């Protein structure tokens, strides 16, 4: 083990900084064979919706010619529907697939905590005459694409299932 690798290893395992031979000796002696992990907690549908509403960027998941694809997009919530604005192209075409997924998460690497929400549902293009009603349902929180272009095609995903998990309480687990 190189000196730089030893430092990374020590930080990852919560060990004091030590050189490669000291790390190897500590592991051989069986010290610090436990590590802190977190329990996985299922989120309620209401908590999932709250987290979806608070975030602004998620991943649209669909199939293309090469297989599954997850594309980051800006979005908003209208009632319980996921709303996107696009120029057209692959995301617009994806709305024709029988089932789509949409994922939003937050990870805090320092605290080793986070959450993830997964929406599975049917996609649709919003007819232009229905956009005013959609805007009212978003209550002033509109999707604002970051990419350059004219994003005048409105899409929505109507959820069939919404599930989520959070990394909860810490517990000590065997390292290996």
mmCIF file of C-alpha atoms in Angstrom:
data_model
loop_
_atom_site.group_PDB
_atom_site.id
_atom_site.type_symbol
_atom_site.label_atom_id
_atom_site.label_comp_id
_atom_site.label_asym_id
_atom_site.label_seq_id
_atom_site.Cartn_x
_atom_site.Cartn_y
_atom_site.Cartn_z
ATOM 1 C CA UNK A 1 0.000 0.000 0.000
ATOM 2 C CA UNK A 2 1.378 3.424 -0.974
ATOM 3 C CA UNK A 3 1.449 6.319 1.485
ATOM 4 C CA UNK A 4 -1.332 8.244 -0.350
ATOM 5 C CA UNK A 5 -3.490 5.134 -0.465
ATOM 6 C CA UNK A 6 -2.945 4.586 3.256
ATOM 7 C CA UNK A 7 -4.282 8.069 4.047
ATOM 8 C CA UNK A 8 -7.418 7.473 1.964
ATOM 9 C CA UNK A 9 -7.893 4.051 3.568
ATOM 10 C CA UNK A 10 -7.534 5.531 7.072
ATOM 11 C CA UNK A 11 -10.088 8.278 6.387
ATOM 12 C CA UNK A 12 -12.554 5.784 4.891
ATOM 13 C CA UNK A 13 -12.320 3.484 7.904
ATOM 14 C CA UNK A 14 -12.240 6.237 10.503
ATOM 15 C CA UNK A 15 -8.711 5.283 11.599
ATOM 16 C CA UNK A 16 -6.091 7.796 12.761
ATOM 17 C CA UNK A 17 -3.651 8.822 10.026
ATOM 18 C CA UNK A 18 -0.837 6.265 9.798
ATOM 19 C CA UNK A 19 1.586 4.903 7.246
ATOM 20 C CA UNK A 20 0.978 1.831 5.046
ATOM 21 C CA UNK A 21 2.706 -0.662 7.366
ATOM 22 C CA UNK A 22 0.794 0.604 10.427
ATOM 23 C CA UNK A 23 -2.520 0.268 8.549
ATOM 24 C CA UNK A 24 -1.680 -3.301 7.554
ATOM 25 C CA UNK A 25 -0.670 -4.167 11.128
ATOM 26 C CA UNK A 26 -3.891 -2.654 12.539
ATOM 27 C CA UNK A 27 -6.041 -4.661 10.128
ATOM 28 C CA UNK A 28 -4.095 -7.877 10.857
ATOM 29 C CA UNK A 29 -4.542 -7.383 14.628
ATOM 30 C CA UNK A 30 -8.276 -7.109 14.157
ATOM 31 C CA UNK A 31 -8.599 -3.578 15.505
ATOM 32 C CA UNK A 32 -11.367 -1.352 14.167
ATOM 33 C CA UNK A 33 -13.108 -4.183 12.326
ATOM 34 C CA UNK A 34 -16.433 -2.376 12.719
ATOM 35 C CA UNK A 35 -17.653 0.486 10.586
ATOM 36 C CA UNK A 36 -20.538 2.876 10.892
ATOM 37 C CA UNK A 37 -23.365 2.345 8.433
ATOM 38 C CA UNK A 38 -26.939 3.601 8.288
ATOM 39 C CA UNK A 39 -30.283 1.836 8.309
ATOM 40 C CA UNK A 40 -32.362 2.106 5.126
ATOM 41 C CA UNK A 41 -35.777 3.613 5.836
ATOM 42 C CA UNK A 42 -38.723 3.591 3.434
ATOM 43 C CA UNK A 43 -40.260 7.022 2.855
ATOM 44 C CA UNK A 44 -43.998 7.645 2.978
ATOM 45 C CA UNK A 45 -45.755 8.848 -0.186
ATOM 46 C CA UNK A 46 -46.223 12.285 1.428
ATOM 47 C CA UNK A 47 -42.503 12.541 2.272
ATOM 48 C CA UNK A 48 -41.605 11.480 -1.290
ATOM 49 C CA UNK A 49 -43.850 14.223 -2.692
ATOM 50 C CA UNK A 50 -42.357 16.793 -0.307
ATOM 51 C CA UNK A 51 -38.823 15.894 -1.433
ATOM 52 C CA UNK A 52 -39.824 15.905 -5.118
ATOM 53 C CA UNK A 53 -41.417 19.322 -4.714
ATOM 54 C CA UNK A 54 -38.346 20.788 -2.992
ATOM 55 C CA UNK A 55 -35.815 19.662 -5.628
ATOM 56 C CA UNK A 56 -35.359 21.174 -9.093
ATOM 57 C CA UNK A 57 -33.186 18.636 -10.940
ATOM 58 C CA UNK A 58 -33.916 14.953 -11.454
ATOM 59 C CA UNK A 59 -33.178 12.180 -13.942
ATOM 60 C CA UNK A 60 -35.567 11.120 -16.678
ATOM 61 C CA UNK A 61 -35.033 7.390 -17.248
ATOM 62 C CA UNK A 62 -36.048 5.771 -20.524
ATOM 63 C CA UNK A 63 -34.808 3.348 -23.186
ATOM 64 C CA UNK A 64 -32.939 4.394 -26.308
ATOM 65 C CA UNK A 65 -31.309 2.269 -29.025
ATOM 66 C CA UNK A 66 -28.436 1.355 -26.685
ATOM 67 C CA UNK A 67 -30.552 0.484 -23.621
ATOM 68 C CA UNK A 68 -31.533 2.301 -20.408
ATOM 69 C CA UNK A 69 -30.583 5.968 -20.205
ATOM 70 C CA UNK A 70 -30.820 8.450 -17.298
ATOM 71 C CA UNK A 71 -30.744 12.104 -18.345
ATOM 72 C CA UNK A 72 -30.603 15.012 -15.870
ATOM 73 C CA UNK A 73 -33.438 17.508 -16.383
ATOM 74 C CA UNK A 74 -34.990 20.497 -14.648
ATOM 75 C CA UNK A 75 -38.552 19.846 -13.566
ATOM 76 C CA UNK A 76 -41.470 21.044 -11.498
ATOM 77 C CA UNK A 77 -44.490 19.405 -9.870
ATOM 78 C CA UNK A 78 -48.087 20.038 -10.950
ATOM 79 C CA UNK A 79 -50.411 18.301 -8.506
ATOM 80 C CA UNK A 80 -48.455 15.002 -8.378
ATOM 81 C CA UNK A 81 -47.252 14.999 -12.009
ATOM 82 C CA UNK A 82 -43.619 15.579 -13.002
ATOM 83 C CA UNK A 83 -43.428 18.433 -15.562
ATOM 84 C CA UNK A 84 -40.536 19.070 -17.972
ATOM 85 C CA UNK A 85 -39.850 21.570 -20.744
ATOM 86 C CA UNK A 86 -37.793 20.432 -23.729
ATOM 87 C CA UNK A 87 -36.942 21.485 -27.276
ATOM 88 C CA UNK A 88 -38.085 18.128 -28.603
ATOM 89 C CA UNK A 89 -35.793 15.278 -29.585
ATOM 90 C CA UNK A 90 -35.177 12.111 -27.588
ATOM 91 C CA UNK A 91 -36.954 13.213 -24.396
ATOM 92 C CA UNK A 92 -40.059 14.099 -26.363
ATOM 93 C CA UNK A 93 -39.914 10.761 -28.186
ATOM 94 C CA UNK A 94 -39.447 8.936 -24.847
ATOM 95 C CA UNK A 95 -42.944 10.002 -23.790
ATOM 96 C CA UNK A 96 -44.300 7.366 -26.199
ATOM 97 C CA UNK A 97 -42.720 4.515 -24.223
ATOM 98 C CA UNK A 98 -45.141 2.418 -22.151
ATOM 99 C CA UNK A 99 -43.368 3.180 -18.850
ATOM 100 C CA UNK A 100 -40.827 5.786 -17.774
ATOM 101 C CA UNK A 101 -38.986 6.418 -14.547
ATOM 102 C CA UNK A 102 -37.932 9.640 -12.883
ATOM 103 C CA UNK A 103 -35.397 9.749 -10.051
ATOM 104 C CA UNK A 104 -34.396 12.492 -7.629
ATOM 105 C CA UNK A 105 -31.867 12.172 -4.844
ATOM 106 C CA UNK A 106 -29.621 14.005 -2.454
ATOM 107 C CA UNK A 107 -26.353 12.615 -1.077
ATOM 108 C CA UNK A 108 -24.217 14.132 1.688
ATOM 109 C CA UNK A 109 -20.914 12.287 1.373
ATOM 110 C CA UNK A 110 -19.452 13.934 4.470
ATOM 111 C CA UNK A 111 -22.328 12.790 6.698
ATOM 112 C CA UNK A 112 -22.824 9.542 4.761
ATOM 113 C CA UNK A 113 -26.501 10.320 4.492
ATOM 114 C CA UNK A 114 -29.029 10.894 1.762
ATOM 115 C CA UNK A 115 -32.327 9.994 0.182
ATOM 116 C CA UNK A 116 -33.706 8.851 -3.148
ATOM 117 C CA UNK A 117 -37.195 9.025 -4.668
ATOM 118 C CA UNK A 118 -38.222 6.964 -7.698
ATOM 119 C CA UNK A 119 -41.337 7.702 -9.746
ATOM 120 C CA UNK A 120 -42.606 5.189 -12.295
ATOM 121 C CA UNK A 121 -45.327 6.281 -14.657
ATOM 122 C CA UNK A 122 -46.630 7.121 -18.091
ATOM 123 C CA UNK A 123 -45.342 10.081 -20.066
ATOM 124 C CA UNK A 124 -47.282 12.442 -22.282
ATOM 125 C CA UNK A 125 -46.815 15.616 -24.252
ATOM 126 C CA UNK A 126 -49.005 18.423 -22.937
ATOM 127 C CA UNK A 127 -51.293 19.972 -25.559
ATOM 128 C CA UNK A 128 -50.562 23.714 -25.937
ATOM 129 C CA UNK A 129 -54.132 24.645 -24.934
ATOM 130 C CA UNK A 130 -53.639 22.794 -21.599
ATOM 131 C CA UNK A 131 -50.412 24.629 -20.683
ATOM 132 C CA UNK A 132 -52.202 27.541 -18.883
ATOM 133 C CA UNK A 133 -53.973 25.085 -16.545
ATOM 134 C CA UNK A 134 -50.660 23.276 -16.000
ATOM 135 C CA UNK A 135 -48.982 26.578 -15.100
ATOM 136 C CA UNK A 136 -51.694 27.310 -12.528
ATOM 137 C CA UNK A 137 -51.232 23.823 -11.021
ATOM 138 C CA UNK A 138 -47.480 24.491 -10.598
ATOM 139 C CA UNK A 139 -48.287 27.484 -8.376
ATOM 140 C CA UNK A 140 -45.408 29.650 -9.639
ATOM 141 C CA UNK A 141 -42.729 26.920 -9.545
ATOM 142 C CA UNK A 142 -41.945 26.307 -13.227
ATOM 143 C CA UNK A 143 -39.255 24.095 -14.766
ATOM 144 C CA UNK A 144 -36.417 26.348 -15.952
ATOM 145 C CA UNK A 145 -34.076 24.450 -18.309
ATOM 146 C CA UNK A 146 -30.388 25.269 -17.960
ATOM 147 C CA UNK A 147 -29.447 24.201 -21.491
ATOM 148 C CA UNK A 148 -29.484 26.783 -24.273
ATOM 149 C CA UNK A 149 -32.487 26.596 -26.570
ATOM 150 C CA UNK A 150 -36.174 27.245 -26.934
ATOM 151 C CA UNK A 151 -37.894 24.779 -24.631
ATOM 152 C CA UNK A 152 -41.493 25.203 -25.731
ATOM 153 C CA UNK A 153 -42.538 21.539 -25.605
ATOM 154 C CA UNK A 154 -44.155 20.652 -22.275
ATOM 155 C CA UNK A 155 -44.030 17.036 -21.071
ATOM 156 C CA UNK A 156 -45.410 15.338 -18.004
ATOM 157 C CA UNK A 157 -45.075 12.023 -16.249
ATOM 158 C CA UNK A 158 -48.200 10.796 -14.487
ATOM 159 C CA UNK A 159 -47.009 8.647 -11.568
ATOM 160 C CA UNK A 160 -48.210 5.073 -11.155
ATOM 161 C CA UNK A 161 -45.868 4.389 -8.241
ATOM 162 C CA UNK A 162 -43.750 6.654 -6.052
ATOM 163 C CA UNK A 163 -41.235 5.092 -3.688
ATOM 164 C CA UNK A 164 -38.359 6.454 -1.684
ATOM 165 C CA UNK A 165 -35.663 5.541 0.781
ATOM 166 C CA UNK A 166 -33.477 7.438 3.196
ATOM 167 C CA UNK A 167 -30.285 6.535 5.001
ATOM 168 C CA UNK A 168 -31.453 6.795 8.611
ATOM 169 C CA UNK A 169 -30.015 5.879 11.990
ATOM 170 C CA UNK A 170 -26.364 4.939 12.307
ATOM 171 C CA UNK A 171 -25.284 1.502 13.476
ATOM 172 C CA UNK A 172 -21.998 -0.298 13.802
ATOM 173 C CA UNK A 173 -21.419 -3.204 11.404
ATOM 174 C CA UNK A 174 -18.569 -5.647 10.813
ATOM 175 C CA UNK A 175 -16.158 -4.251 8.235
ATOM 176 C CA UNK A 176 -15.820 -7.520 6.345
#
